[in-house]
XYZ file of C-alpha atoms in Angstrom:
399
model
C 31.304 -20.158 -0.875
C 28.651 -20.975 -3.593
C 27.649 -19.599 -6.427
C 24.258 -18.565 -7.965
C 23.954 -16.728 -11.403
C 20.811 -15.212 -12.603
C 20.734 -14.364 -16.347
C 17.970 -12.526 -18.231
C 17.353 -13.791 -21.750
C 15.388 -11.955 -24.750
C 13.115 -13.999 -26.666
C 15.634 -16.075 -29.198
C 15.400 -19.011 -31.744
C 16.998 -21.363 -29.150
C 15.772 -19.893 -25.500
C 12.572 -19.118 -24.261
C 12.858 -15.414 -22.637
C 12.791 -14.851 -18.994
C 15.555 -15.913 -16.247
C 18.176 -18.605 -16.257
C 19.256 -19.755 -13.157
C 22.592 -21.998 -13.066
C 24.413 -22.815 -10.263
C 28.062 -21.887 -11.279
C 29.554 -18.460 -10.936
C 29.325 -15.965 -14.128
C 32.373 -17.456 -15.832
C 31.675 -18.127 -19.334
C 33.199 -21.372 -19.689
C 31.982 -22.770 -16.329
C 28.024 -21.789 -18.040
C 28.431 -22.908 -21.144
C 27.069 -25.843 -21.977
C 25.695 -26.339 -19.156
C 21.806 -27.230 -18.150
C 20.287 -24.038 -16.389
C 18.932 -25.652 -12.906
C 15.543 -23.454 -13.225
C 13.842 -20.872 -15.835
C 10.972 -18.504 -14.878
C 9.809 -15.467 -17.189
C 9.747 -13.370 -14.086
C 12.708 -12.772 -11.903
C 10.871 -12.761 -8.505
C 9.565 -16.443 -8.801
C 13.057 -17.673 -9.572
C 14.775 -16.355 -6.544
C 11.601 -17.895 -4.585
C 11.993 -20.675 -5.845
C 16.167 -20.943 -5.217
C 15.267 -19.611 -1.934
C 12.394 -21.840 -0.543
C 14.614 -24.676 -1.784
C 17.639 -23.662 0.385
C 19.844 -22.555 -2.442
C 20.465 -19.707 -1.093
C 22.625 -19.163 2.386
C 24.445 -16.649 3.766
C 27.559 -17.321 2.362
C 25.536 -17.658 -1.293
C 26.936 -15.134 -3.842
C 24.444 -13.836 -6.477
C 25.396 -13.050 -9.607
C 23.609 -11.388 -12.856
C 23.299 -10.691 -16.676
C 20.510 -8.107 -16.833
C 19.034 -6.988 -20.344
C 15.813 -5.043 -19.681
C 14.822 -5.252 -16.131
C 15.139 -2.513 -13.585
C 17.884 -4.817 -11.587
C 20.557 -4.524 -10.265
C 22.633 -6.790 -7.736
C 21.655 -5.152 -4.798
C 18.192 -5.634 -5.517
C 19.092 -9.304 -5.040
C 20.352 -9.548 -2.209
C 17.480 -7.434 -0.569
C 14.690 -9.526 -1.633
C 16.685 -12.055 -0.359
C 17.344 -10.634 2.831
C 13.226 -9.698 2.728
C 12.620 -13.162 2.255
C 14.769 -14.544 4.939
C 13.336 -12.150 7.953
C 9.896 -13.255 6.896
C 9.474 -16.990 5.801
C 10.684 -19.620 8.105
C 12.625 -22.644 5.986
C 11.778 -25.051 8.849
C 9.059 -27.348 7.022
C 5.635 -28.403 9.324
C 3.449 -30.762 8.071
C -0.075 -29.117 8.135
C -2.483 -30.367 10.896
C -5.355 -32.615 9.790
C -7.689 -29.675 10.321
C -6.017 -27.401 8.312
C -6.348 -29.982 4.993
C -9.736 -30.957 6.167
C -10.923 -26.717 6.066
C -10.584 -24.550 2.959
C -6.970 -22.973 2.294
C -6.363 -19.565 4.036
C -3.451 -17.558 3.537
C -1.439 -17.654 6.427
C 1.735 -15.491 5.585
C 1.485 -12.551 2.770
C 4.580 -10.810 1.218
C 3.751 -8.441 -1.571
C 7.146 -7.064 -3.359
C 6.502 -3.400 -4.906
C 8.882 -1.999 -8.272
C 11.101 -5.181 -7.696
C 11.600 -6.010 -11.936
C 9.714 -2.787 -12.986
C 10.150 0.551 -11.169
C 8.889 3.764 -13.246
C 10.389 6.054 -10.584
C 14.009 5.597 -12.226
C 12.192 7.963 -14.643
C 11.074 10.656 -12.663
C 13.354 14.019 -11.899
C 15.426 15.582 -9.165
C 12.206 18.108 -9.198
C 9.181 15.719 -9.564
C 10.110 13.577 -6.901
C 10.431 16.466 -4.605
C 6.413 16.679 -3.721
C 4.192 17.017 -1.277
C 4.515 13.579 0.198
C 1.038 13.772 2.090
C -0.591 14.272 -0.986
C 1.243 12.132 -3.432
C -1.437 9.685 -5.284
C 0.606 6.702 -6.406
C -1.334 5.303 -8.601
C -2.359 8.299 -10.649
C 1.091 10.834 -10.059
C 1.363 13.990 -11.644
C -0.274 15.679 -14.754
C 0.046 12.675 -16.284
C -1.259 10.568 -14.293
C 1.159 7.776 -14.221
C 1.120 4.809 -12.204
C 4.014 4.939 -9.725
C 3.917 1.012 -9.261
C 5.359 -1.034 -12.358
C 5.440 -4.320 -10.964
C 3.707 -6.231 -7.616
C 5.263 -9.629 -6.596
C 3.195 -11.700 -3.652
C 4.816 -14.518 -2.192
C 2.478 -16.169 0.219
C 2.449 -19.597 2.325
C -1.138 -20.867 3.106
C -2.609 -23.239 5.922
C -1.441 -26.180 4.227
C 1.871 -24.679 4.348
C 2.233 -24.722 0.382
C 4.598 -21.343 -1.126
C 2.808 -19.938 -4.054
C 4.620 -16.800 -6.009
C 2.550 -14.468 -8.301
C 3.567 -11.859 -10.283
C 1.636 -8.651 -11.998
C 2.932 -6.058 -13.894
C 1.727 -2.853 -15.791
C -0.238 0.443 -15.117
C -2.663 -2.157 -13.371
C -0.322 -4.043 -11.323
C -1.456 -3.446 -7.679
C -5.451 -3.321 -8.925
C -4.670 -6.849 -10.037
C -2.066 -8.172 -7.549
C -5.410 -6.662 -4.969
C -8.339 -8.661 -6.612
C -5.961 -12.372 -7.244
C -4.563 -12.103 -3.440
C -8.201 -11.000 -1.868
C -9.939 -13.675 -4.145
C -8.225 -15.781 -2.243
C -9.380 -15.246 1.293
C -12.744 -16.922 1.553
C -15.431 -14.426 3.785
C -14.748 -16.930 6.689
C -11.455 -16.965 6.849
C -9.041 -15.894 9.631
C -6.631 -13.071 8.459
C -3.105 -13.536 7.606
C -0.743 -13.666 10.542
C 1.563 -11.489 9.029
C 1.133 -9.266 6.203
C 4.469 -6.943 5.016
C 5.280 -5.051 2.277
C 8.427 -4.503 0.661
C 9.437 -1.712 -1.836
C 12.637 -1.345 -4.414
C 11.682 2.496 -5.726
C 14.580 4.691 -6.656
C 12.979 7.110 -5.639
C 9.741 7.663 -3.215
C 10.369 4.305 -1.747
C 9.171 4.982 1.610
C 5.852 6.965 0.658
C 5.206 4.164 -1.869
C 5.471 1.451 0.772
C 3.675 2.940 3.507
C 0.715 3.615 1.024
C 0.603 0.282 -0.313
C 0.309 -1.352 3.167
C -1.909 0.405 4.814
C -4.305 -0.058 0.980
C -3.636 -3.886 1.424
C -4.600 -3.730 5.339
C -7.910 -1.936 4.575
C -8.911 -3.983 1.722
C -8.230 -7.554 3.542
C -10.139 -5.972 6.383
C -13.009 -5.118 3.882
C -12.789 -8.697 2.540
C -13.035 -10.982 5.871
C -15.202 -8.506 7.727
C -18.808 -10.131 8.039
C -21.315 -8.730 5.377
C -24.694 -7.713 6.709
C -27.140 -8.671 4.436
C -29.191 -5.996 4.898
C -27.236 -3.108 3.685
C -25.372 -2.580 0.418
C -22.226 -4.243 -0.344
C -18.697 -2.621 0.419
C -16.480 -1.139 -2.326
C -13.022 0.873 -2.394
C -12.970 2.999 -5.454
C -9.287 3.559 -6.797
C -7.992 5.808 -9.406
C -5.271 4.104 -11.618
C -3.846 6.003 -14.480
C -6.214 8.635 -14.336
C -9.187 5.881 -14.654
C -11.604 5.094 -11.939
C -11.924 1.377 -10.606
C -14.065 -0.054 -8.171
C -13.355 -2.932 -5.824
C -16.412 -4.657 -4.927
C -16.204 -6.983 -2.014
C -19.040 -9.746 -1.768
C -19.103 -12.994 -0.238
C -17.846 -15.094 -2.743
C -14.809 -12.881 -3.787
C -13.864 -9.763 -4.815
C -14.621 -7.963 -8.524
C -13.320 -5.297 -10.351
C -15.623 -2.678 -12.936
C -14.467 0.356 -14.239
C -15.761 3.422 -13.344
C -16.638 6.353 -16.249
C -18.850 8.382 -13.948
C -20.776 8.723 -11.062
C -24.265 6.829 -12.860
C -21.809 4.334 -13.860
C -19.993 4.424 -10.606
C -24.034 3.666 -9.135
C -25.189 1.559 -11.906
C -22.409 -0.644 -10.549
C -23.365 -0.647 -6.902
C -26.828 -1.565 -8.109
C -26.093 -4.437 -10.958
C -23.090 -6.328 -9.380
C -25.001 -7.421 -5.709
C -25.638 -9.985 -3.113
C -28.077 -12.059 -3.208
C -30.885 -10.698 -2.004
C -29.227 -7.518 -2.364
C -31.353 -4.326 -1.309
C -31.044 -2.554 -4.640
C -33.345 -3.696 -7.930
C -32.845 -2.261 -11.327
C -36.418 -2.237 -12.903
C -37.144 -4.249 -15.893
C -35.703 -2.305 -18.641
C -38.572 -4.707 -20.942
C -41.294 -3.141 -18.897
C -42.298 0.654 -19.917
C -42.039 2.658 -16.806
C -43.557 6.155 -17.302
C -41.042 9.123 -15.671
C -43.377 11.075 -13.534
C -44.182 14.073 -15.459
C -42.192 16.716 -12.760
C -39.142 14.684 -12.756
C -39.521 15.217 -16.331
C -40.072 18.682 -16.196
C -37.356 19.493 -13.898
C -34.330 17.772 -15.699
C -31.557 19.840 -16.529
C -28.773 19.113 -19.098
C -25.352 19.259 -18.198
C -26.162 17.905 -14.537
C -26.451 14.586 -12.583
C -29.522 14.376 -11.346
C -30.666 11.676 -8.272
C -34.665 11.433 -7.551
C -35.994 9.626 -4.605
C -39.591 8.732 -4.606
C -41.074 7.110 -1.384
C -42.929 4.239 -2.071
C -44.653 1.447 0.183
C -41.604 -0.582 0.161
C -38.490 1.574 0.046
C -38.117 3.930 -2.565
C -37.489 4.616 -5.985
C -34.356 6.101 -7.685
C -34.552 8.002 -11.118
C -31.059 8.884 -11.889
C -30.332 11.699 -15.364
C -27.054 12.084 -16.186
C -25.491 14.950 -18.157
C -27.393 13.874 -21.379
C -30.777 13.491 -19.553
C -30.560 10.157 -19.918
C -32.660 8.180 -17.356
C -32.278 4.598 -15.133
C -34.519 3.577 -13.090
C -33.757 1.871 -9.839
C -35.861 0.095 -7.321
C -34.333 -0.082 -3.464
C -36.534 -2.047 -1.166
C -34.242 -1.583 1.705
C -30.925 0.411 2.477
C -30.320 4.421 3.264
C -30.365 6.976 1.068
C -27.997 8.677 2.633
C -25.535 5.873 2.219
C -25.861 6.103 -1.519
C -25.493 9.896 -1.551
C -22.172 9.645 0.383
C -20.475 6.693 -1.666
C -21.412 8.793 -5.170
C -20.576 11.812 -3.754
C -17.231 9.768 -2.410
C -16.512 8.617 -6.295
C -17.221 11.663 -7.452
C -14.670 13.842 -5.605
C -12.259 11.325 -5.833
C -12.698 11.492 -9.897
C -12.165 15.189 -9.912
C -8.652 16.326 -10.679
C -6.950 17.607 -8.123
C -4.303 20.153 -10.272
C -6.944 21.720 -11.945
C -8.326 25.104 -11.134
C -10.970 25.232 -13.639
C -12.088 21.398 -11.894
C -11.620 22.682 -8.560
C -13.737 25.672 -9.247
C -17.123 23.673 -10.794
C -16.731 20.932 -8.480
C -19.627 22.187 -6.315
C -21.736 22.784 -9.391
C -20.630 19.790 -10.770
C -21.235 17.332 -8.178
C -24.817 15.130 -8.379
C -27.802 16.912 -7.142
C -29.982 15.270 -4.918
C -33.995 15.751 -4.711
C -37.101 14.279 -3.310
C -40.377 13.674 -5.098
C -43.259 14.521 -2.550
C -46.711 13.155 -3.059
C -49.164 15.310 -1.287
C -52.594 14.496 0.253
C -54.128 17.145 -1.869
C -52.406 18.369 -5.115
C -49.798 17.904 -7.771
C -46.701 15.713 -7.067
C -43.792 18.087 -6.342
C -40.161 18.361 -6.400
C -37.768 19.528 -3.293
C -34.205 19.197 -2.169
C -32.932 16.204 -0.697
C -31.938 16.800 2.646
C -31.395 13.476 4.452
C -33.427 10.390 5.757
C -34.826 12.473 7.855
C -36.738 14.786 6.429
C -36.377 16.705 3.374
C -37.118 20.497 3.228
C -40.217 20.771 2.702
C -41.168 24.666 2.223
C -44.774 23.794 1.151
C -45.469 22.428 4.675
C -47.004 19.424 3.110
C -47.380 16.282 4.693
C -45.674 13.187 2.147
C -47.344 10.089 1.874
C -46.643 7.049 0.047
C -47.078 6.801 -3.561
């Protein structure tokens, strides 16, 4: 039987912090001395690495000196065992194809709370929740991040390993954008995808949430963009902060999110090319019509569409009755309603009465700017593309 010994160092005069790896077992005199056959500053890319390079059997024993980490041995030897019932060792040479085409992730592991697991912290009673309503990402008053630390081991079409590893409040947002960035729009998705989780506690709600997150955002990467309507987006809440994924052809970006005319400002500044959305030129005066002007209201969002001969435009005052400005040649207003109306009720906090209670006042309100044949432009609710309510009985035209 052979040995493997794993030892976590602090940050020294003589050593560099991070993980040792020797191949002796954890007998002082039989590691002193001696040369450490690998170092990595994070744990998960070392036993990777001893794995991938067949250092690791089943008759290996593991052994460990942990410091900080949220380790312990049996961690090990699951990752290992995770590893083992999804990677082949057997080495194939990549097809001539495959090298002569850009690289596509074949195989995706992502490893969830493996070195960093903030659920050790939480109590008999927190942990007892309403598991169909748990938000993992933003948990409890506090709005903590239930994922510490995401580890993605991944072989590609030219059947190279790479191992990445993220940690923080922000772990999965950024373990999301690196492994999405790299699946080009063309690409074919992974054959397998699994995620693995190491929680004290909540292990199983964390891991079913994190896969079926992963599955919907590689199927919002690789699924074909049409050109003619807005760009896709998945807006997350980490740490009581809103994020937005964008997803456009050449990769994947993240902005954060303050409100809903941010959350919109976004959809309408970060595009395609050829994009249906146009900020006007914030150089060129453009005069408010004088009834949007008259009808603004502090304390509320405000959205006004204005018909025009090619599209419509969008004056958008938020609390302040501050204005934008926004151009959209092409694209459905009711679209845009839905996915600020989506951000928006995903931004509200869900614990708090007072929230809950305003969140129909609160929410953006929505009108149209009507340009009669005869008359004063006038203001009416939005209702939907097709046809707003129109209690004058006035027929729109174009402005």
């Amino acid at each position: 039987m052979s040995d493997l010994t794993f030892i976590e160092v602090q940050e020294g005069k003589s050593y560099q912090s991070g993980w040792y790896l020797y191949k002796q077992p954890l007998i002082p005199h039989r590691i002193l001395g001696q040369a450490p056959l690998e170092h990595n500053e994070y744990l998960s890319k070392l036993v990777a690495w001893a794995f991938f390079n067949g250092l690791i059997t089943e008759s290996t024993r593991l052994n460990s000196v942990v410091r900080d980490a949220h380790i312990d041995i049996d961690k090990f030897y699951q990752m290992v065992s995770d590893l083992r019932n999804t990677f082949s060792l057997r080495k194939r040479r990549p097809s001539m194809q495959a090298l002569g085409s850009p690289c596509e992730i074949s195989q995706l592991a992502m490893f969830i709370n493996f070195e960093n697991d903030p659920t050790q912290e939480l109590s008999a009673k927190a942990s007892k929740v309403d598991l169909k309503n748990v938000d993992i990402l933003s948990f409890g008053s506090e709005g903590k991040s239930l994922i510490g630390s995401v580890d993605l081991v991944y072989r590609n079409s030219w059947h190279e390993v790479r191992t990445l590893h993220f940690e923080g409040e922000t772990a999965m947002l950024d373990a999301l954008k690196t492994v999405l960035g790299k699946m080009h729009q063309d690409a074919f998705p992974p054959e397998s995808v699994d995620v693995f989780c190491y929680s004290k506690n909540l292990r199983g709600v964390l891991r079913n949430t994190v896969y079926q997150l992963l599955a919907e955002c590689i199927e919002l990467r690789l699924k074909p963009i049409d050109q003619e309507k807005r760009r896709r987006f998945k807006a997350l809440k980490v740490a009581n902060q809103m994020y937005g994924l964008f997803f456009e052809r050449r990769g994947v970006s993240v902005q954060k999110l303050e409100n809903s005319v941010d959350f919109y400002r976004s959809i309408s500044t970060n595009k395609l090319q050829g994009s249906p959305l146009l900020m006007l030129d914030k150089e060129v005066e453009y005069q408010l019509p004088q009834v949007v002007d008259g009808f603004a209201s502090e304390g509320l969002i405000q959205f006004f569409f204005e018909d025009t001969d090619n599209g419509f435009n969008i004056y958008v005052l938020d609390e302040s009755n501050q204005v934008e400005v926004y151009h959209q040649m092409r694209g459905s207003k009711d679209e845009m309603i839905a996915s600020v109306n989506s951000f928006y009720t995903s931004n509200v906090n869900n614990d708090s009465e007072v929230s809950s209670k305003l969140i129909n006042f609160n929410l953006p309100q929505y009108y149209q700017l009507v340009h009669a044949e005869e008359g004063e432009p006038y203001i009416i609710p939005y209702r939907n593309d097709g046809g707003s309510s129109n209690s004058r009985n006035s027929k729109a035209v174009n402005a």
